[in-house]
JSON list of C-alpha atoms in Angstrom, two decimals:
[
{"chain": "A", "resi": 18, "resn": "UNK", "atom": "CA", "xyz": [37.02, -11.30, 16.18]},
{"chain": "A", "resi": 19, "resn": "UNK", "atom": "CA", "xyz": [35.34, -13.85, 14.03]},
{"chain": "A", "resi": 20, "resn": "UNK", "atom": "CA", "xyz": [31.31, -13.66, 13.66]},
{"chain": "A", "resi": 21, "resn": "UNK", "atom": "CA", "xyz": [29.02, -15.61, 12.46]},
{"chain": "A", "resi": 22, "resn": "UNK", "atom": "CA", "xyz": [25.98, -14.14, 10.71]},
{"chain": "A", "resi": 23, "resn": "UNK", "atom": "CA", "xyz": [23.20, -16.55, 10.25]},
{"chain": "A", "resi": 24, "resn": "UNK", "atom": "CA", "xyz": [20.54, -16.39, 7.42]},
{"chain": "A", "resi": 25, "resn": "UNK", "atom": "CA", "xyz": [17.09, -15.41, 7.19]},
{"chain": "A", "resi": 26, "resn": "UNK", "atom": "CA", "xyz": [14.49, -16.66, 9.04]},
{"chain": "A", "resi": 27, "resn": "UNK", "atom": "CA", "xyz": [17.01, -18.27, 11.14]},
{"chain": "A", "resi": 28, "resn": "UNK", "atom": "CA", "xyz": [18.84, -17.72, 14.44]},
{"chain": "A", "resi": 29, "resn": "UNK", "atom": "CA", "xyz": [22.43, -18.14, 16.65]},
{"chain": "A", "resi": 30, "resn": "UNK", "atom": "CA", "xyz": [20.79, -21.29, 17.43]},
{"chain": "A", "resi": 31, "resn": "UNK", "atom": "CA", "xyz": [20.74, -22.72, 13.78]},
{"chain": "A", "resi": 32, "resn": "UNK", "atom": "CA", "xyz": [22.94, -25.89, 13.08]},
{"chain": "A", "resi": 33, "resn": "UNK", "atom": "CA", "xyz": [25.43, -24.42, 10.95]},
{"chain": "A", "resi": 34, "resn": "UNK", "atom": "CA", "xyz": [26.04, -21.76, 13.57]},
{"chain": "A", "resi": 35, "resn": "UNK", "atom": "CA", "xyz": [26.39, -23.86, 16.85]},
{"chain": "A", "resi": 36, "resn": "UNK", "atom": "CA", "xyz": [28.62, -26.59, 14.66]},
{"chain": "A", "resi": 37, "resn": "UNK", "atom": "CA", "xyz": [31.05, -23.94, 13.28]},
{"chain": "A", "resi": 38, "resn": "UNK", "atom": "CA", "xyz": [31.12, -22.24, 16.96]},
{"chain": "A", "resi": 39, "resn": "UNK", "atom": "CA", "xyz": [32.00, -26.10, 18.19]},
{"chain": "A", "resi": 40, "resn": "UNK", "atom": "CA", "xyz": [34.36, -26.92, 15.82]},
{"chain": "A", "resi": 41, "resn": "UNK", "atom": "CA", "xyz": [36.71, -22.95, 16.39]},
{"chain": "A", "resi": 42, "resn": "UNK", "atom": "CA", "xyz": [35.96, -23.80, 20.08]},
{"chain": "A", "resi": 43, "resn": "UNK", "atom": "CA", "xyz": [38.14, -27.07, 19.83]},
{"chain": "A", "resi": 44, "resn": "UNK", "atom": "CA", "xyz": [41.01, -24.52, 18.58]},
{"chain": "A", "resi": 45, "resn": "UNK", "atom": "CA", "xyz": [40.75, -22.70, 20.95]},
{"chain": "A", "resi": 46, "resn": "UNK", "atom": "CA", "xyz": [38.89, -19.29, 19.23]},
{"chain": "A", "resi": 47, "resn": "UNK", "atom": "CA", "xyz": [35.12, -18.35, 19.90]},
{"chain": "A", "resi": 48, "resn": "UNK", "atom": "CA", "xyz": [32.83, -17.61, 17.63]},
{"chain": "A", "resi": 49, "resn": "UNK", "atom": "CA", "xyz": [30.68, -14.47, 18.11]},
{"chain": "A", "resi": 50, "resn": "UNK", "atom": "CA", "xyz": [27.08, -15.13, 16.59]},
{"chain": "A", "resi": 51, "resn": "UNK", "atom": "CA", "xyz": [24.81, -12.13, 16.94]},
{"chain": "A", "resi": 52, "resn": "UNK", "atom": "CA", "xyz": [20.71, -11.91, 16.55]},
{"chain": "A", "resi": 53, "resn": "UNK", "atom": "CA", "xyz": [20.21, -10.28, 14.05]},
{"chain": "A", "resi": 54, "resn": "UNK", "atom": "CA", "xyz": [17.14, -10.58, 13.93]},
{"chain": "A", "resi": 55, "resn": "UNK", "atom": "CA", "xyz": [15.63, -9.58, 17.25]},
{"chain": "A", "resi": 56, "resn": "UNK", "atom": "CA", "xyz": [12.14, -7.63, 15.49]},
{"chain": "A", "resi": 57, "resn": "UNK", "atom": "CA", "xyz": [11.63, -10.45, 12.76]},
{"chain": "A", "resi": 58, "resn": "UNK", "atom": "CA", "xyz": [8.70, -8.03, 11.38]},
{"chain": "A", "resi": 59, "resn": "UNK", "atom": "CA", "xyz": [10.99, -5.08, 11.42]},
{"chain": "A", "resi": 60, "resn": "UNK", "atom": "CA", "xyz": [14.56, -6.71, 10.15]},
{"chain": "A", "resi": 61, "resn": "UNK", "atom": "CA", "xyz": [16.07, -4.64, 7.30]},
{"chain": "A", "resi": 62, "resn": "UNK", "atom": "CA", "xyz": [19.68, -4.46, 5.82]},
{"chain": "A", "resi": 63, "resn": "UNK", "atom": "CA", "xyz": [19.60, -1.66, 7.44]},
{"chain": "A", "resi": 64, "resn": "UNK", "atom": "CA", "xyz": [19.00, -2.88, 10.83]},
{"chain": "A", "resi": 65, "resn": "UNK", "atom": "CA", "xyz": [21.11, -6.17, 10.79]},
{"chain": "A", "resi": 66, "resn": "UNK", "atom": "CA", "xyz": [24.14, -3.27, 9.51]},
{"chain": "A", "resi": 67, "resn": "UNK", "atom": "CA", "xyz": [23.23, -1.46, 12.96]},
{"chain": "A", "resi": 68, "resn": "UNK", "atom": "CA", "xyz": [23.43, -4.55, 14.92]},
{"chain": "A", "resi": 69, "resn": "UNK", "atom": "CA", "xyz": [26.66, -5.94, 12.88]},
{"chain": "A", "resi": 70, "resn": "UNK", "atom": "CA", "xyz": [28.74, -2.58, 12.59]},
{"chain": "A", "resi": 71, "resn": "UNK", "atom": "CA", "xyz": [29.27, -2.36, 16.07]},
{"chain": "A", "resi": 72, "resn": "UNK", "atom": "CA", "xyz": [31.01, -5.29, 16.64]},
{"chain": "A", "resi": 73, "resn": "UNK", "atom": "CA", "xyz": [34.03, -5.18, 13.95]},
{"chain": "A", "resi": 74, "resn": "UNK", "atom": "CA", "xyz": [37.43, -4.75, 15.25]},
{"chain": "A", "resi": 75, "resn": "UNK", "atom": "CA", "xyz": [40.57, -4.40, 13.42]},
{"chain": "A", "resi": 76, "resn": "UNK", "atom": "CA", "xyz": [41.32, -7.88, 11.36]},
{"chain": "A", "resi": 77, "resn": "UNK", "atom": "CA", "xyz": [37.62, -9.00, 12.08]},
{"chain": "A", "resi": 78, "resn": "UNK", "atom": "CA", "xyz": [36.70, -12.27, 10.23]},
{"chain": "A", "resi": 79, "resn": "UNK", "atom": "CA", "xyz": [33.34, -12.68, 9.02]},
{"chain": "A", "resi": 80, "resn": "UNK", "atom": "CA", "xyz": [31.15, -15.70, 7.68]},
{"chain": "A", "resi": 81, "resn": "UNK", "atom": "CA", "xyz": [27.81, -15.75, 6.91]},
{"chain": "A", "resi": 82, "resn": "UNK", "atom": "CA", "xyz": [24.85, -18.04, 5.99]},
{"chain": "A", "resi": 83, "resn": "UNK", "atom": "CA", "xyz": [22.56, -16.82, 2.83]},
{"chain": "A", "resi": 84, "resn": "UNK", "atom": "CA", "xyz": [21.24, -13.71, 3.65]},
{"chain": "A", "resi": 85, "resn": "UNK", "atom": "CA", "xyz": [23.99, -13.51, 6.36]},
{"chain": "A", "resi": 86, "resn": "UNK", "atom": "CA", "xyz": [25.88, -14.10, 3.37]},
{"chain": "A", "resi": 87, "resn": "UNK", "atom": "CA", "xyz": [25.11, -11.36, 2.04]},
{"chain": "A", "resi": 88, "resn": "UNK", "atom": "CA", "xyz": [25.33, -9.00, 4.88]},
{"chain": "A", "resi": 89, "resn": "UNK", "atom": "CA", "xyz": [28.67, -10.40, 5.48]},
{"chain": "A", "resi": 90, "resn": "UNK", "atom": "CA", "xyz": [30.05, -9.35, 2.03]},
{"chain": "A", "resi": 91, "resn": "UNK", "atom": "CA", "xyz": [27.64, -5.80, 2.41]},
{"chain": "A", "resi": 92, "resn": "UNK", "atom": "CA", "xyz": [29.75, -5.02, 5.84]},
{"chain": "A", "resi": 93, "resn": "UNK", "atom": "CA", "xyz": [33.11, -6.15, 4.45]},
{"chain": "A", "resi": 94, "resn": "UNK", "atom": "CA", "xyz": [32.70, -4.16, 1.29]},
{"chain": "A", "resi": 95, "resn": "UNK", "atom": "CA", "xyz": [31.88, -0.67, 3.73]},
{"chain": "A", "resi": 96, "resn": "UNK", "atom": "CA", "xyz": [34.70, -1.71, 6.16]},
{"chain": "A", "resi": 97, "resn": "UNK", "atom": "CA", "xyz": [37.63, -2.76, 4.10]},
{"chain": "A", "resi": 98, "resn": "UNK", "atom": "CA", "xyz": [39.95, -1.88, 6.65]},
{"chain": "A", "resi": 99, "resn": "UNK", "atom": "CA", "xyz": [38.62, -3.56, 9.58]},
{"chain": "A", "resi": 100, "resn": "UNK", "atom": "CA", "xyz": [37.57, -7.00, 7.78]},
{"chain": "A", "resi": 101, "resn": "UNK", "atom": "CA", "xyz": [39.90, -9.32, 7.18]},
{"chain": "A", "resi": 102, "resn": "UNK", "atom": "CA", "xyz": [38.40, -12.15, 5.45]},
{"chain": "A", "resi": 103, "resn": "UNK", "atom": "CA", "xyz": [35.10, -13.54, 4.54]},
{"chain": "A", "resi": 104, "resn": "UNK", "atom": "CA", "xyz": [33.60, -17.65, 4.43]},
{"chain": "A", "resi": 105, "resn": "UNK", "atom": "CA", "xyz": [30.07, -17.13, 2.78]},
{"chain": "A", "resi": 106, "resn": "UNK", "atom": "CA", "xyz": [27.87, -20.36, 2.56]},
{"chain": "A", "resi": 107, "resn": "UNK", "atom": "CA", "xyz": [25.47, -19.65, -0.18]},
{"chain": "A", "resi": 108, "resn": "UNK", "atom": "CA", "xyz": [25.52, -16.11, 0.07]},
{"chain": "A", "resi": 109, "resn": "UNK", "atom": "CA", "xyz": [22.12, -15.20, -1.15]},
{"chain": "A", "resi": 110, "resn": "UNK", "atom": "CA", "xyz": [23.08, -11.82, -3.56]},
{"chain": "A", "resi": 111, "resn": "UNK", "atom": "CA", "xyz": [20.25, -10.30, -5.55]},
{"chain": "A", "resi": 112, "resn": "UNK", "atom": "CA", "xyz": [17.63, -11.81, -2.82]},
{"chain": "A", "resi": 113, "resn": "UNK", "atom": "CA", "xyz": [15.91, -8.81, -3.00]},
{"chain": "A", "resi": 114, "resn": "UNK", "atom": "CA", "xyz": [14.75, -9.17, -6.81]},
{"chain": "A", "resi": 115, "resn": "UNK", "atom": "CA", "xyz": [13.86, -12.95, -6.23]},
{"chain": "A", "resi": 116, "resn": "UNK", "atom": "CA", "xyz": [11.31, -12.45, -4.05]},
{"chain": "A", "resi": 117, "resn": "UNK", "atom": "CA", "xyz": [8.69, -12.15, -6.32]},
{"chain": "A", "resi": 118, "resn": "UNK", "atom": "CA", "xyz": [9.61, -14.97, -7.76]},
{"chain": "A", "resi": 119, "resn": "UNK", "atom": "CA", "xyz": [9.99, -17.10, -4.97]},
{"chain": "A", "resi": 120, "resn": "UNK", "atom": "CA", "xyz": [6.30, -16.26, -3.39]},
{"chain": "A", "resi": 121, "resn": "UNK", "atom": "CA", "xyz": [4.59, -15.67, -6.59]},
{"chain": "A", "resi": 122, "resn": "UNK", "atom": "CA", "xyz": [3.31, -12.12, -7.99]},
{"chain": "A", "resi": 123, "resn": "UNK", "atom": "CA", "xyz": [0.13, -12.44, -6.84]},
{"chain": "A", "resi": 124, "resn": "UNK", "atom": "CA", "xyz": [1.39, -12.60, -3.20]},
{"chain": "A", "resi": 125, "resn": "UNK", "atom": "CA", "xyz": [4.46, -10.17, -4.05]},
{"chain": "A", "resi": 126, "resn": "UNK", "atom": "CA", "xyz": [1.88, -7.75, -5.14]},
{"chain": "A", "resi": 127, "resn": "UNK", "atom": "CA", "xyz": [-0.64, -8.23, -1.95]},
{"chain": "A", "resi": 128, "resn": "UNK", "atom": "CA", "xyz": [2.52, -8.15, 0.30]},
{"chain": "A", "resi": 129, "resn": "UNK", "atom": "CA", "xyz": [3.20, -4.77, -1.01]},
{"chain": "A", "resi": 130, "resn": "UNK", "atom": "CA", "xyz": [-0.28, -3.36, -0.79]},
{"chain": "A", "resi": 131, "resn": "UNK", "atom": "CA", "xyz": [-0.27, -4.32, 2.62]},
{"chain": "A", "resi": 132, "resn": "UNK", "atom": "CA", "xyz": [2.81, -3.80, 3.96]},
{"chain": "A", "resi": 133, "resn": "UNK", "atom": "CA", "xyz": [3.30, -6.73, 5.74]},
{"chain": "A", "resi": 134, "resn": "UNK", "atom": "CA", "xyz": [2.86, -10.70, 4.65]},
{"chain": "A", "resi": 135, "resn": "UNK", "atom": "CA", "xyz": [2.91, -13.86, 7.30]},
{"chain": "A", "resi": 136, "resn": "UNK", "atom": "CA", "xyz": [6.31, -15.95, 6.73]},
{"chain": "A", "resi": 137, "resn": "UNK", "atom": "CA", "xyz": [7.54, -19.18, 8.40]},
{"chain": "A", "resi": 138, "resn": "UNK", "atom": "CA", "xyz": [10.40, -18.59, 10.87]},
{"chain": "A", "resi": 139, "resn": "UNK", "atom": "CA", "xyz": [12.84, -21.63, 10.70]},
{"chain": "A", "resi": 140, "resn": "UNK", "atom": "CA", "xyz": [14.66, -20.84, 13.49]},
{"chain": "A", "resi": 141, "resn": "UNK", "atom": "CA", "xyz": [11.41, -20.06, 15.80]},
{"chain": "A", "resi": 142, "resn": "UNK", "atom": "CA", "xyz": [9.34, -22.94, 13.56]},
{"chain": "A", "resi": 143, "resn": "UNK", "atom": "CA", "xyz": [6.21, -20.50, 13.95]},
{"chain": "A", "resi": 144, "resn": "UNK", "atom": "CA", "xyz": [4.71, -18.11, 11.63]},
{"chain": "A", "resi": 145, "resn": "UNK", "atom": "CA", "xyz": [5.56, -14.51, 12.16]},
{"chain": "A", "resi": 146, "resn": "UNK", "atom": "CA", "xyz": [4.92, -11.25, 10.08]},
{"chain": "A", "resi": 147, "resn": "UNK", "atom": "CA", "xyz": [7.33, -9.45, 7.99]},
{"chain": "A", "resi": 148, "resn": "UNK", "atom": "CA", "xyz": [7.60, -5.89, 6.52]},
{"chain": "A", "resi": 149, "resn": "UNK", "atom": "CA", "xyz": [7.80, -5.03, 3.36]},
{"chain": "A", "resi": 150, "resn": "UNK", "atom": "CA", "xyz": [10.11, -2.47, 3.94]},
{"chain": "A", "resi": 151, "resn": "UNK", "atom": "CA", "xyz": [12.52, -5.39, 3.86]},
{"chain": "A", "resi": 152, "resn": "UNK", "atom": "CA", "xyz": [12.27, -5.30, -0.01]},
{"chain": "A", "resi": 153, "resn": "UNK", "atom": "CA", "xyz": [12.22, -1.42, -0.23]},
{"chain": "A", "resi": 154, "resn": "UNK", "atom": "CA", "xyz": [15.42, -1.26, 2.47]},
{"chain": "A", "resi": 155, "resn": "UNK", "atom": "CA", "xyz": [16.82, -3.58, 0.48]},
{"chain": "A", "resi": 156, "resn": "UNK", "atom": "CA", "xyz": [17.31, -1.47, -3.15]},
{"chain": "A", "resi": 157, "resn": "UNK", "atom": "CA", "xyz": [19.30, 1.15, -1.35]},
{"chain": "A", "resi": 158, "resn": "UNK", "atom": "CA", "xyz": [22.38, -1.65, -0.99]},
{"chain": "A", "resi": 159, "resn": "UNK", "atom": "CA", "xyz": [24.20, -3.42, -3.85]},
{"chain": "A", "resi": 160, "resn": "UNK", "atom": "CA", "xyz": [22.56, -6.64, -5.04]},
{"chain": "A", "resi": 161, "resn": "UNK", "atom": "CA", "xyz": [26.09, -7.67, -5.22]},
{"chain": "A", "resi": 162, "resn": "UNK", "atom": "CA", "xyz": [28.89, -6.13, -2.75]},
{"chain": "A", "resi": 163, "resn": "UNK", "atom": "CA", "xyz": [32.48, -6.22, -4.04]},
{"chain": "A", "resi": 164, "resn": "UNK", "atom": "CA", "xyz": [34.45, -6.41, -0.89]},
{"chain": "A", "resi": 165, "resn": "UNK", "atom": "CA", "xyz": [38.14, -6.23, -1.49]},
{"chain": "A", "resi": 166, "resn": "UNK", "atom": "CA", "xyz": [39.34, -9.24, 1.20]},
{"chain": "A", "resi": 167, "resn": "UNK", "atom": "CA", "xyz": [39.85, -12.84, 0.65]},
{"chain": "A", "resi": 168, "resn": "UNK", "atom": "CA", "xyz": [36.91, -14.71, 0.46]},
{"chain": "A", "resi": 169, "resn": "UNK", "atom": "CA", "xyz": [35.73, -18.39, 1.03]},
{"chain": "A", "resi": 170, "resn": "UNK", "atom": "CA", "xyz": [32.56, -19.32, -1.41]},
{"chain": "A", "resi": 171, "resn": "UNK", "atom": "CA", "xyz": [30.97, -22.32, -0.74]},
{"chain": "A", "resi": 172, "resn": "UNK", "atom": "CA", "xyz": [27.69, -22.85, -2.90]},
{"chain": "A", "resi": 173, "resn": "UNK", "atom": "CA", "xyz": [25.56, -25.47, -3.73]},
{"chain": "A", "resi": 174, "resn": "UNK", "atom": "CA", "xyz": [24.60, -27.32, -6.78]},
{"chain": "A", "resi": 175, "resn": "UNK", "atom": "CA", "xyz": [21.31, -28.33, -6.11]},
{"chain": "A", "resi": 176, "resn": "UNK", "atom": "CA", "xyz": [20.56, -24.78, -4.17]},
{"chain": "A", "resi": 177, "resn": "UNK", "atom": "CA", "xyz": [16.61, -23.63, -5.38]},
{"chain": "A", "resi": 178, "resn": "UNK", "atom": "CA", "xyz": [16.91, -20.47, -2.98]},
{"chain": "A", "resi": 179, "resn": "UNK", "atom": "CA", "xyz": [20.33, -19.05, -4.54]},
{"chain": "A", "resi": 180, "resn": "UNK", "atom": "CA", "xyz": [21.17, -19.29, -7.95]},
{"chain": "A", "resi": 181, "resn": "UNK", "atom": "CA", "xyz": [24.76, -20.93, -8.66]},
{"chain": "A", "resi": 182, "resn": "UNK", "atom": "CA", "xyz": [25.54, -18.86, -11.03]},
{"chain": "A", "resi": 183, "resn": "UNK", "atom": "CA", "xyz": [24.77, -15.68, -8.59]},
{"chain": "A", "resi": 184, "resn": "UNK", "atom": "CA", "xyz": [27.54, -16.93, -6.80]},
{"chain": "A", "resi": 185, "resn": "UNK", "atom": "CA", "xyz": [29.85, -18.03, -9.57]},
{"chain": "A", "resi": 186, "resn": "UNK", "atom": "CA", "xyz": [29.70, -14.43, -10.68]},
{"chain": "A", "resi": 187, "resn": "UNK", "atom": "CA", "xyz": [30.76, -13.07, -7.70]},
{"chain": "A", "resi": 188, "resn": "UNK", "atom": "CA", "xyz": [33.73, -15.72, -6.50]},
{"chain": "A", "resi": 189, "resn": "UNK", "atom": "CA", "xyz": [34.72, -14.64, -10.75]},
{"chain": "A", "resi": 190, "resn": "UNK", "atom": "CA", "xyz": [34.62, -10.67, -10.15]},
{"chain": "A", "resi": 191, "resn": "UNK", "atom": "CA", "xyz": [37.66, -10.67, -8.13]},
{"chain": "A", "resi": 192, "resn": "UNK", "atom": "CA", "xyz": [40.90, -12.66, -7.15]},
{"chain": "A", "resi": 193, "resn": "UNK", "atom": "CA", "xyz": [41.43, -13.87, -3.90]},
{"chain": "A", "resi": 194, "resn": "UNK", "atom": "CA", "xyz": [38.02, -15.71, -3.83]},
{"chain": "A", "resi": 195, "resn": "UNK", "atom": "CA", "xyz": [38.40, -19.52, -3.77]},
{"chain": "A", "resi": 196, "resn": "UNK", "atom": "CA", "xyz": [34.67, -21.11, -4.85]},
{"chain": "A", "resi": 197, "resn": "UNK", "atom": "CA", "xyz": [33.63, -24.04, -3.30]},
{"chain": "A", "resi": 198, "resn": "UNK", "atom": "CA", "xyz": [30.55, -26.05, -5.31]},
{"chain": "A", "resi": 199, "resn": "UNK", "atom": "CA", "xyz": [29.27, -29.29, -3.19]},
{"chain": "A", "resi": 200, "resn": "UNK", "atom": "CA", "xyz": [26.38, -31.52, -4.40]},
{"chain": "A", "resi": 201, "resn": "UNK", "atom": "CA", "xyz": [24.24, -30.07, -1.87]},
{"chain": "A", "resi": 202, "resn": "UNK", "atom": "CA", "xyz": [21.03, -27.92, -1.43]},
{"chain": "A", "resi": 203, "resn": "UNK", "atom": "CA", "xyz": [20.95, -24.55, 0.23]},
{"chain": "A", "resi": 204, "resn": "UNK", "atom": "CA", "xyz": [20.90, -25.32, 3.69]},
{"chain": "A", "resi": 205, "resn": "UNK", "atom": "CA", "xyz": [24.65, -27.53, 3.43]},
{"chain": "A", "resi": 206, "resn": "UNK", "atom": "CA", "xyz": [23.88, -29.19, 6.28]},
{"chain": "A", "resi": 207, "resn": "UNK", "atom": "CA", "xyz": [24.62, -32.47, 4.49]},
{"chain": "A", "resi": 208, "resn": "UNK", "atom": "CA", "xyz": [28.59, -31.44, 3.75]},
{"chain": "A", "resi": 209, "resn": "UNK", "atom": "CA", "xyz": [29.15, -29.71, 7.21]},
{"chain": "A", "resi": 210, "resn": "UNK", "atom": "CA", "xyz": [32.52, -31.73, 7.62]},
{"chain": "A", "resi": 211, "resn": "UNK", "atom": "CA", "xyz": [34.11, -31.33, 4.33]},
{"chain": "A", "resi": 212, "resn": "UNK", "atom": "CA", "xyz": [33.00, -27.76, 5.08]},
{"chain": "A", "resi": 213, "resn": "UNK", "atom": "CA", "xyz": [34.71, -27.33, 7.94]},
{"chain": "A", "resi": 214, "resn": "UNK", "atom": "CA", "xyz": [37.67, -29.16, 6.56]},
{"chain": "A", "resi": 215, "resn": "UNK", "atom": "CA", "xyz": [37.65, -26.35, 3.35]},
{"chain": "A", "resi": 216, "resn": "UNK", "atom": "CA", "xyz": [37.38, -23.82, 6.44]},
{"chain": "A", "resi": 217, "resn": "UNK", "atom": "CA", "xyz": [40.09, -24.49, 8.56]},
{"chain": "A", "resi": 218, "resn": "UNK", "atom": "CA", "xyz": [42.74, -24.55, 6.01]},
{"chain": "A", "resi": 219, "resn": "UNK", "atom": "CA", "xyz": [41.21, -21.18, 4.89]},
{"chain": "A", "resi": 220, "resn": "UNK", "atom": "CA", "xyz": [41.46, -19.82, 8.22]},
{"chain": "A", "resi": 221, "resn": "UNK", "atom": "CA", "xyz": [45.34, -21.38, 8.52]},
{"chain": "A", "resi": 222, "resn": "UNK", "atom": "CA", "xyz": [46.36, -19.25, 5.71]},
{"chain": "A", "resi": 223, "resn": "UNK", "atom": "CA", "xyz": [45.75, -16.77, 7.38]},
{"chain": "A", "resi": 224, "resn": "UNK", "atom": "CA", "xyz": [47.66, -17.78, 10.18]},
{"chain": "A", "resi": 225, "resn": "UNK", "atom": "CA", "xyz": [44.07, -18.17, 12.52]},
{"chain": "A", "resi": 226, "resn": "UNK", "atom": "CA", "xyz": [43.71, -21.70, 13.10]}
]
């Protein structure tokens, strides 16, 4: 089984999704590419776990966009014998801290007084709410997962939403993780070729495509 596990605020529908399903369907392999996000207000870790868990089987590969990133690396880390490998496009560890400083404190703070702030969904373009008990779920998992399985990192160098050296540190922590830096922003939907090229030779050494 390979799955892809999109990022936040996004959906199976995003571009890097539906190209990456495309590209494995021309080899002959489908690409599973769950919602995982079907209560945007509501979506925890802890949720996306529930919807993700259930699909593993034995030699499951998993790749994930930013926060799917992250989730992907969360899952293989609590499933080491059921994940084979990972491909993580900026995998967004330690989002949970940044938040405050990607909205501000002033918001931060009124977001968690309230318990809920308005946040633009990419995938649905339209604002929706979200819960703070994203944040608070959040804490309870590893900023950064340590999964024992190979792993594909591709970052970018011009990324404002994830740190490179968030993901330098992690591709470092372990062998078996080949890093991947493009002169890209987050998104990498300006290097989707060369990505797929990096990939597919990934997935052949493993004897997949």
């Amino acid at each position: 089984m390979i799955a892809y596990l999109h990022g936040f605020a996004s959906g199976p529908g995003s571009t890097k999704a539906q190209y990456f399903r495309a590209k494995l369907a021309e080899l002959g392999l489908d690409l599973a590419i769950p919602d995982l996000a079907p209560d945007f207000t509501h979506m925890t870790i802890t949720s996306q776990l529930a919807i993700v868990e259930p699909l593993l089987t034995e030699g499951s590969i998993l790749m994930g966009s930013s926060l799917g990133g992250y989730l992907a690396a969360l899952v293989a880390a609590r499933y080491p014998e059921r994940v084979r490998a990972l491909v993580l496009l900026a995998p967004a560890f330690g989002f949970a801290d940044r938040w405050e400083q990607r909205v501000g404190a002033d918001v931060f703070a009124r977001w968690k007084r309230d318990r809920t702030m308005t946040v633009l969904h990419y995938g649905l373009d339209r604002e929706l709410p979200l819960s703070f008990d994203l944040i608070d779920d959040a804490h309870g998992y590893p900023a950064e997962p340590d999964p024992v399985c190979p792993a594909l990192v591709i970052a970018g160098r011009r990324d404002e939403a994830v740190p490179l050296p968030a993901v330098e540190h992690f591709a470092a922590a372990r062998t078996g993780r080949d890093l991947v830096v493009y002169d890209a922003g987050h998104e990498l939907t300006e290097v989707l070729s060369p990505m797929w090229q990096r990939t597919r030779a990934f997935l052949a050494g493993l004897g997949v495509a």
